[in-house]
Amino acid sequence: MKAVVITQPGGPEVLQIQERETPRPAGSEVLIKVYAAGVNRPDVFQRKGNYPPPPGAPQDIPGLEVAGIIEEIGADVTGWKRGDRVCALLAGGGYVEYALAQAAHCLPVPEGWGFSEAASLPETVFTVWHNVFQRARLQAGEHFLVHGGSSGIGITAIQLAKAFGAKVFATAGSDEKCDACNALGADISINYKTSDFEEILKSEGVDVILDMVGGDYIPKNLRLLREEGRLVFINTMKGSKVRGADEVDFSLIMRKRLTVTGSTLRNRDHAFKAALTADILKNVWPVLEKGLFKPVIAQTFPLEEAAKAHTLMETSDHIGKIILLNQWK
Ligand SMILES: NC(=O)c1ccc[n+]([C@@H]2O[C@H](COP(=O)([O-])OP(=O)(O)OC[C@H]3O[C@@H](n4cnc5c(N)ncnc54)[C@H](OP(=O)(O)O)[C@@H]3O)[C@@H](O)[C@H]2O)c1
């Protein structure tokens, strides 16, 4: 089969098509004929050599999510059969013609959805559901803020928070991106390049913040949170340390009884991801099937143009998800 391989750490050009042996599924695995694979920011970090895959995952093929048709099942698999249309969360190895997935990490392609749309779901839905709803326990009527509102994670967080009854705020890096966040249901979107999100939101207050930015956002986030507020980190793209004039006042955590938490999805074990899959099937899939959540595809590329897809992601000009299509299927 053909695979997009990280030939060495570096820029998008290190992504090259190579021939690899088509894998066979072991006991609890399924082999998926890939129609579409999602591109996520962690794939870019992996390509640069800054985000090593966990043991057991393909070491030189990026790709955390795919959608396609089950080609073969392992001996212990129940609940799925050859020919089923699925999307799946992977620990790596999605930029290929045939991908291995744990059967328990697969979900049905939602009714009426195509493979590109379905491939846009797993990584962001799993990340948002775990961090915003399981860890931070966002409730209907609460105020929710997501930074990077137009990212793949952001468009998912806005729509799920809205569907579950929160008042939603987002930050993004242009007016066009803010308009896109509003169109998805955000109540207030703030262009952080022209406005101070803390100034705008301080009269509102926030119960839950999903942050991928870190750096100088950290003291602002802590000040914005209401009593019993929750701050969840999924990355710190502007740095994990607070530098500059603004200081972090940890007494806010005591005085407002805040919770500061965070997680990374990829390195969690099979059992954790299987339980998360089941929770998402029960709670999120009905939202998708009711039409309360729309996929947002910024652009698609054939697998052989994975380098162009990474270049687009690194410009941060995209709104929503970038998807690779298997042109050899
Ligand atoms: N912890 C986990 O389990 C987990 C799982 C998946 C993803 N993530 C993280 O979630 C984030 C979003 O992932 P994604 O795949 O949705 O990425 P994405 O679509 O590429 O979005 C990232 C967005 O972040 C903003 N951005 C980029 N560089 C920035 C910087 N230095 N400072 C501030 N903002 C910056 C850009 O929007 P603006 O133009 O608005 O700045 C960009 O659109 C990434 O940081 C990724 O590593 C974490």
Short mmCIF file of C-alpha atoms and ligand atoms in Angstrom, two decimals:
data_model
loop_
_atom_site.label_atom_id
_atom_site.label_comp_id
_atom_site.label_asym_id
_atom_site.label_seq_id
_atom_site.Cartn_x
_atom_site.Cartn_y
_atom_site.Cartn_z
CA MET A 1 0.00 0.00 0.00
CA LYS A 2 1.00 3.63 -0.29
CA ALA A 3 1.79 5.61 2.86
CA VAL A 4 2.80 9.19 3.61
CA VAL A 5 6.05 8.84 5.56
CA ILE A 6 8.01 11.35 7.66
CA THR A 7 11.38 10.66 6.04
CA GLN A 8 13.26 12.83 8.58
CA PRO A 9 12.30 15.61 11.01
CA GLY A 10 11.75 18.85 9.12
CA GLY A 11 9.46 20.97 6.97
CA PRO A 12 6.43 19.79 4.97
CA GLU A 13 8.73 18.52 2.18
CA VAL A 14 9.92 15.62 4.36
CA LEU A 15 6.49 14.00 3.87
CA GLN A 16 7.01 11.51 1.03
CA ILE A 17 4.95 8.70 -0.47
CA GLN A 18 6.50 5.27 0.12
CA GLU A 19 5.36 1.68 -0.42
CA ARG A 20 4.64 -0.20 2.81
CA GLU A 21 3.30 -3.68 3.45
CA THR A 22 -0.48 -3.66 3.98
CA PRO A 23 -0.95 -4.58 7.65
CA ARG A 24 -3.17 -7.43 8.93
CA PRO A 25 -5.42 -6.89 11.97
CA ALA A 26 -4.47 -8.66 15.22
CA GLY A 27 -7.15 -9.91 17.67
CA SER A 28 -8.91 -6.70 18.74
CA GLU A 29 -8.06 -4.65 15.62
CA VAL A 30 -9.82 -3.85 12.37
CA LEU A 31 -8.23 -2.97 9.04
CA ILE A 32 -9.86 0.09 7.48
CA LYS A 33 -9.69 0.94 3.78
CA VAL A 34 -9.08 4.65 4.21
CA TYR A 35 -11.21 7.07 2.20
CA ALA A 36 -10.28 10.19 4.17
CA ALA A 37 -7.79 11.10 6.92
CA GLY A 38 -7.91 14.16 9.15
CA VAL A 39 -4.92 16.47 9.59
CA ASN A 40 -4.31 17.76 13.11
CA ARG A 41 -1.78 20.19 14.57
CA PRO A 42 -0.09 17.36 16.52
CA ASP A 43 0.81 15.80 13.11
CA VAL A 44 2.82 18.96 12.36
CA PHE A 45 4.59 18.75 15.73
CA GLN A 46 5.37 15.06 15.03
CA ARG A 47 6.74 15.88 11.56
CA LYS A 48 9.10 18.42 13.13
CA GLY A 49 10.33 15.77 15.57
CA ASN A 50 8.74 17.38 18.63
CA TYR A 51 5.94 14.90 19.36
CA PRO A 52 7.07 11.28 19.31
CA PRO A 53 4.32 8.68 18.81
CA PRO A 54 3.58 6.35 21.74
CA PRO A 55 5.09 2.84 21.68
CA GLY A 56 3.13 0.48 19.42
CA ALA A 57 1.92 3.23 17.07
CA PRO A 58 3.47 3.60 13.60
CA GLN A 59 6.61 5.66 14.27
CA ASP A 60 7.03 7.45 10.92
CA ILE A 61 3.51 7.76 9.50
CA PRO A 62 1.37 10.62 10.87
CA GLY A 63 -2.42 10.63 11.13
CA LEU A 64 -4.63 10.44 14.22
CA GLU A 65 -8.01 9.82 12.57
CA VAL A 66 -9.48 8.19 9.48
CA ALA A 67 -12.83 7.31 7.93
CA GLY A 68 -13.43 4.45 5.54
CA ILE A 69 -14.75 0.93 5.14
CA ILE A 70 -13.75 -2.07 7.26
CA GLU A 71 -11.78 -4.45 5.05
CA GLU A 72 -10.90 -7.14 7.59
CA ILE A 73 -11.51 -7.82 11.29
CA GLY A 74 -9.28 -9.44 13.92
CA ALA A 75 -10.27 -12.76 15.49
CA ASP A 76 -11.61 -11.21 18.71
CA VAL A 77 -13.65 -8.39 17.18
CA THR A 78 -17.38 -8.31 17.86
CA GLY A 79 -19.79 -5.56 16.87
CA TRP A 80 -18.12 -4.68 13.53
CA LYS A 81 -17.99 -6.55 10.24
CA ARG A 82 -16.35 -6.24 6.84
CA GLY A 83 -18.07 -3.49 4.82
CA ASP A 84 -19.06 -1.29 7.82
CA ARG A 85 -18.53 2.46 7.34
CA VAL A 86 -16.54 3.77 10.29
CA CYS A 87 -14.42 6.60 11.55
CA ALA A 88 -11.68 5.81 14.02
CA LEU A 89 -9.29 7.41 16.50
CA LEU A 90 -5.69 6.26 15.92
CA ALA A 91 -2.47 6.74 17.88
CA GLY A 92 -0.78 7.38 14.50
CA GLY A 93 -0.52 5.96 10.99
CA GLY A 94 -3.63 7.47 9.38
CA TYR A 95 -2.04 8.91 6.20
CA VAL A 96 -2.25 5.57 4.38
CA GLU A 97 -4.39 3.45 2.08
CA TYR A 98 -5.14 0.89 4.82
CA ALA A 99 -5.04 1.74 8.52
CA LEU A 100 -5.20 -0.46 11.60
CA ALA A 101 -7.50 0.65 14.40
CA GLN A 102 -8.68 -0.82 17.66
CA ALA A 103 -12.26 -2.00 17.04
CA ALA A 104 -13.27 -0.34 20.31
CA HIS A 105 -11.99 3.05 19.04
CA CYS A 106 -14.26 3.02 15.95
CA LEU A 107 -17.58 4.82 15.58
CA PRO A 108 -20.16 4.52 12.80
CA VAL A 109 -20.10 7.19 10.09
CA PRO A 110 -23.10 9.31 11.12
CA GLU A 111 -26.20 8.90 8.95
CA GLY A 112 -26.01 11.16 5.90
CA TRP A 113 -22.32 12.07 6.45
CA GLY A 114 -19.58 11.50 3.86
CA PHE A 115 -16.13 10.08 4.62
CA SER A 116 -14.41 13.50 4.56
CA GLU A 117 -16.84 14.86 7.12
CA ALA A 118 -16.56 11.73 9.29
CA ALA A 119 -12.75 11.82 9.17
CA SER A 120 -12.90 15.34 10.61
CA LEU A 121 -14.46 14.09 13.84
CA PRO A 122 -12.48 11.67 16.03
CA GLU A 123 -9.41 13.61 17.24
CA THR A 124 -11.27 16.81 18.04
CA VAL A 125 -14.47 15.21 19.37
CA PHE A 126 -12.52 12.86 21.67
CA THR A 127 -10.32 15.73 22.89
CA VAL A 128 -13.19 18.15 23.48
CA TRP A 129 -15.52 15.61 25.06
CA HIS A 130 -12.89 14.42 27.50
CA ASN A 131 -11.50 17.82 28.45
CA VAL A 132 -14.58 20.04 28.40
CA PHE A 133 -17.31 17.62 29.42
CA GLN A 134 -15.59 14.88 31.45
CA ARG A 135 -12.72 16.76 33.12
CA ALA A 136 -14.26 20.25 33.33
CA ARG A 137 -17.89 19.06 33.65
CA LEU A 138 -19.38 21.90 31.58
CA GLN A 139 -23.08 22.30 32.45
CA ALA A 140 -26.03 23.84 30.60
CA GLY A 141 -26.31 27.55 31.41
CA GLU A 142 -22.61 27.93 32.22
CA HIS A 143 -20.24 30.29 30.40
CA PHE A 144 -17.62 28.58 28.21
CA LEU A 145 -14.57 30.14 26.53
CA VAL A 146 -12.43 28.42 23.90
CA HIS A 147 -9.21 29.96 22.62
CA GLY A 148 -8.32 29.20 19.00
CA GLY A 149 -12.04 29.15 18.16
CA SER A 150 -11.52 28.59 14.42
CA SER A 151 -9.14 25.64 14.86
CA GLY A 152 -10.31 22.07 14.36
CA ILE A 153 -10.60 21.82 18.15
CA GLY A 154 -12.30 25.23 18.36
CA ILE A 155 -15.09 24.57 15.87
CA THR A 156 -15.85 21.32 17.71
CA ALA A 157 -15.79 22.91 21.15
CA ILE A 158 -18.05 25.80 20.12
CA GLN A 159 -20.67 23.52 18.59
CA LEU A 160 -20.71 20.90 21.36
CA ALA A 161 -20.78 23.50 24.14
CA LYS A 162 -23.67 25.25 22.39
CA ALA A 163 -25.54 21.99 21.77
CA PHE A 164 -25.28 21.19 25.50
CA GLY A 165 -26.69 24.58 26.50
CA ALA A 166 -23.67 26.72 27.42
CA LYS A 167 -23.14 30.40 26.59
CA VAL A 168 -20.10 30.31 24.33
CA PHE A 169 -17.19 32.74 23.89
CA ALA A 170 -14.29 32.27 21.46
CA THR A 171 -11.05 34.01 20.59
CA ALA A 172 -9.49 33.89 17.11
CA GLY A 173 -6.86 35.73 15.09
CA SER A 174 -8.96 37.61 12.50
CA ASP A 175 -12.40 39.14 12.03
CA GLU A 176 -13.16 36.51 9.39
CA LYS A 177 -12.35 33.74 11.87
CA CYS A 178 -14.54 35.44 14.50
CA ASP A 179 -17.43 35.60 12.02
CA ALA A 180 -17.00 31.86 11.41
CA CYS A 181 -17.09 31.19 15.18
CA ASN A 182 -20.28 33.25 15.50
CA ALA A 183 -21.87 31.38 12.58
CA LEU A 184 -21.23 28.13 14.47
CA GLY A 185 -23.04 29.43 17.54
CA ALA A 186 -20.54 31.45 19.56
CA ASP A 187 -22.32 34.26 21.45
CA ILE A 188 -19.24 36.52 21.55
CA SER A 189 -16.08 36.07 19.46
CA ILE A 190 -13.04 38.25 20.04
CA ASN A 191 -10.24 39.03 17.60
CA TYR A 192 -7.33 38.77 20.03
CA LYS A 193 -5.09 40.70 17.67
CA THR A 194 -7.22 43.86 17.97
CA SER A 195 -8.97 43.44 21.36
CA ASP A 196 -8.16 42.25 24.86
CA PHE A 197 -10.39 39.23 25.54
CA GLU A 198 -10.09 39.74 29.30
CA GLU A 199 -11.44 43.30 29.08
CA ILE A 200 -14.38 42.20 26.91
CA LEU A 201 -15.33 39.14 28.96
CA LYS A 202 -14.69 40.34 32.51
CA SER A 203 -18.26 41.54 33.01
CA GLU A 204 -19.54 38.15 31.81
CA GLY A 205 -17.19 35.85 33.76
CA VAL A 206 -16.40 32.33 32.58
CA ASP A 207 -17.01 28.91 34.18
CA VAL A 208 -14.90 26.73 31.87
CA ILE A 209 -11.94 27.70 29.64
CA LEU A 210 -10.38 25.36 27.05
CA ASP A 211 -6.89 26.72 26.38
CA MET A 212 -4.32 25.67 23.77
CA VAL A 213 -2.38 28.95 23.91
CA GLY A 214 -0.91 29.27 27.42
CA GLY A 215 1.84 31.88 27.91
CA ASP A 216 0.41 35.30 28.74
CA TYR A 217 -3.15 33.92 28.54
CA ILE A 218 -2.63 32.05 31.83
CA PRO A 219 -3.02 34.99 34.28
CA LYS A 220 -5.87 36.41 32.17
CA ASN A 221 -7.68 33.05 32.23
CA LEU A 222 -7.35 32.74 36.01
CA ARG A 223 -8.71 36.27 36.52
CA LEU A 224 -11.66 35.64 34.16
CA LEU A 225 -12.85 32.47 35.86
CA ARG A 226 -15.87 32.68 38.14
CA GLU A 227 -16.00 30.89 41.51
CA GLU A 228 -15.62 27.10 41.05
CA GLY A 229 -14.32 27.77 37.51
CA ARG A 230 -12.30 25.20 35.56
CA LEU A 231 -9.27 25.88 33.33
CA VAL A 232 -8.27 23.02 31.00
CA PHE A 233 -5.03 22.98 29.00
CA ILE A 234 -4.66 20.90 25.85
CA ASN A 235 -1.53 22.72 24.67
CA THR A 236 0.57 25.79 25.40
CA MET A 237 1.43 27.08 21.90
CA LYS A 238 2.67 30.42 23.25
CA GLY A 239 4.71 28.66 25.91
CA SER A 240 4.17 26.72 29.10
CA LYS A 241 5.85 29.47 31.13
CA VAL A 242 4.45 32.89 31.93
CA ARG A 243 6.90 35.57 30.87
CA GLY A 244 6.61 39.34 30.91
CA ALA A 245 5.06 41.84 33.25
CA ASP A 246 1.85 39.98 34.10
CA GLU A 247 2.16 37.69 37.11
CA VAL A 248 0.18 34.57 37.95
CA ASP A 249 -1.65 35.00 41.24
CA PHE A 250 -2.22 31.50 42.63
CA SER A 251 -4.29 32.85 45.49
CA LEU A 252 -7.07 33.16 42.89
CA ILE A 253 -7.23 29.35 42.86
CA MET A 254 -7.93 29.31 46.61
CA ARG A 255 -10.16 32.35 46.73
CA LYS A 256 -12.36 31.24 43.81
CA ARG A 257 -11.93 27.49 44.42
CA LEU A 258 -10.72 26.99 40.84
CA THR A 259 -9.68 23.73 39.18
CA VAL A 260 -6.70 23.83 36.81
CA THR A 261 -6.28 20.66 34.76
CA GLY A 262 -5.36 19.35 31.31
CA SER A 263 -4.54 16.22 29.36
CA THR A 264 -3.07 14.74 26.20
CA LEU A 265 -5.13 12.14 24.35
CA ARG A 266 -2.63 10.26 22.22
CA ASN A 267 -0.66 8.55 24.97
CA ARG A 268 -3.71 7.30 26.90
CA ASP A 269 -4.19 3.52 26.98
CA HIS A 270 -6.61 1.40 24.91
CA ALA A 271 -9.06 0.92 27.78
CA PHE A 272 -9.34 4.67 28.42
CA LYS A 273 -9.96 5.36 24.71
CA ALA A 274 -12.49 2.51 24.48
CA ALA A 275 -14.49 3.91 27.42
CA LEU A 276 -14.30 7.39 25.86
CA THR A 277 -15.52 6.00 22.52
CA ALA A 278 -18.54 4.44 24.24
CA ASP A 279 -19.33 7.68 26.10
CA ILE A 280 -19.11 9.67 22.85
CA LEU A 281 -21.35 7.23 20.99
CA LYS A 282 -23.95 7.66 23.74
CA ASN A 283 -23.71 11.42 24.21
CA VAL A 284 -22.27 13.07 21.08
CA TRP A 285 -23.47 10.91 18.19
CA PRO A 286 -27.15 11.78 18.87
CA VAL A 287 -26.17 15.48 18.65
CA LEU A 288 -24.56 14.88 15.24
CA GLU A 289 -27.52 12.88 14.00
CA LYS A 290 -29.94 15.62 15.08
CA GLY A 291 -28.01 18.05 12.86
CA LEU A 292 -26.86 20.20 15.81
CA PHE A 293 -23.22 19.89 14.75
CA LYS A 294 -21.87 20.71 11.29
CA PRO A 295 -18.51 19.54 9.97
CA VAL A 296 -16.35 22.47 8.88
CA ILE A 297 -13.89 21.43 6.17
CA ALA A 298 -11.40 24.16 5.29
CA GLN A 299 -9.85 22.27 2.38
CA THR A 300 -9.20 18.73 1.10
CA PHE A 301 -5.99 17.46 -0.55
CA PRO A 302 -5.10 14.08 -2.07
CA LEU A 303 -2.82 12.02 0.21
CA GLU A 304 0.09 12.61 -2.14
CA GLU A 305 -0.23 16.36 -1.41
CA ALA A 306 0.06 15.92 2.37
CA ALA A 307 2.94 18.42 2.33
CA LYS A 308 0.61 21.12 0.96
CA ALA A 309 -1.92 20.28 3.66
CA HIS A 310 0.75 20.75 6.35
CA THR A 311 1.86 24.03 4.76
CA LEU A 312 -1.72 25.31 4.94
CA MET A 313 -2.00 24.25 8.58
CA GLU A 314 1.20 26.07 9.47
CA THR A 315 -0.01 29.32 7.90
CA SER A 316 -3.02 29.11 10.28
CA ASP A 317 -5.13 30.64 7.49
CA HIS A 318 -7.58 27.74 7.60
CA ILE A 319 -10.93 27.70 9.39
CA GLY A 320 -11.91 24.22 10.61
CA LYS A 321 -10.44 20.94 9.46
CA ILE A 322 -7.98 20.01 6.72
CA ILE A 323 -8.66 16.57 5.20
CA LEU A 324 -6.58 14.19 3.06
CA LEU A 325 -8.37 11.98 0.52
CA ASN A 326 -7.12 8.57 -0.58
CA GLN A 327 -6.99 9.00 -4.34
CA TRP A 328 -5.86 5.38 -4.89
CA LYS A 329 -8.93 3.67 -3.37
N1 LIG B 1 -4.09 17.66 24.39
C1 LIG B 1 -4.66 16.97 23.41
O1 LIG B 1 -5.08 15.83 23.60
C2 LIG B 1 -4.80 17.59 22.06
C3 LIG B 1 -5.43 16.89 21.03
C4 LIG B 1 -5.59 17.52 19.79
C5 LIG B 1 -5.12 18.81 19.61
N2 LIG B 1 -4.49 19.43 20.63
C6 LIG B 1 -3.99 20.80 20.47
O2 LIG B 1 -5.08 21.65 20.16
C7 LIG B 1 -4.63 22.71 19.34
C8 LIG B 1 -5.52 22.82 18.13
O3 LIG B 1 -5.32 21.71 17.31
P1 LIG B 1 -5.95 21.69 15.84
O4 LIG B 1 -5.56 20.42 15.21
O5 LIG B 1 -7.38 22.07 15.96
O6 LIG B 1 -5.08 22.87 15.18
P2 LIG B 1 -5.36 23.98 14.10
O7 LIG B 1 -6.65 23.76 13.38
O8 LIG B 1 -4.12 24.11 13.32
O9 LIG B 1 -5.55 25.29 14.98
C9 LIG B 1 -4.59 25.90 15.72
C10 LIG B 1 -4.99 27.37 15.85
O10 LIG B 1 -4.23 27.96 16.87
C11 LIG B 1 -3.92 29.29 16.54
N3 LIG B 1 -2.48 29.44 16.71
C12 LIG B 1 -1.47 28.90 16.00
N4 LIG B 1 -0.29 29.24 16.51
C13 LIG B 1 -0.56 29.99 17.59
C14 LIG B 1 0.25 30.65 18.54
N5 LIG B 1 1.59 30.58 18.54
N6 LIG B 1 -0.36 31.34 19.50
C15 LIG B 1 -1.70 31.41 19.54
N7 LIG B 1 -2.51 30.79 18.69
C16 LIG B 1 -1.95 30.10 17.71
C17 LIG B 1 -4.34 29.54 15.10
O11 LIG B 1 -5.50 30.34 15.10
P3 LIG B 1 -5.46 31.95 15.24
O12 LIG B 1 -5.31 32.54 13.87
O13 LIG B 1 -6.78 32.23 15.84
O14 LIG B 1 -4.31 32.30 16.12
C18 LIG B 1 -4.69 28.15 14.59
O15 LIG B 1 -5.79 28.18 13.73
C19 LIG B 1 -3.18 22.43 18.99
O16 LIG B 1 -2.36 23.18 19.83
C20 LIG B 1 -3.03 20.96 19.29
O17 LIG B 1 -1.73 20.60 19.65
C21 LIG B 1 -4.34 18.88 21.83
#
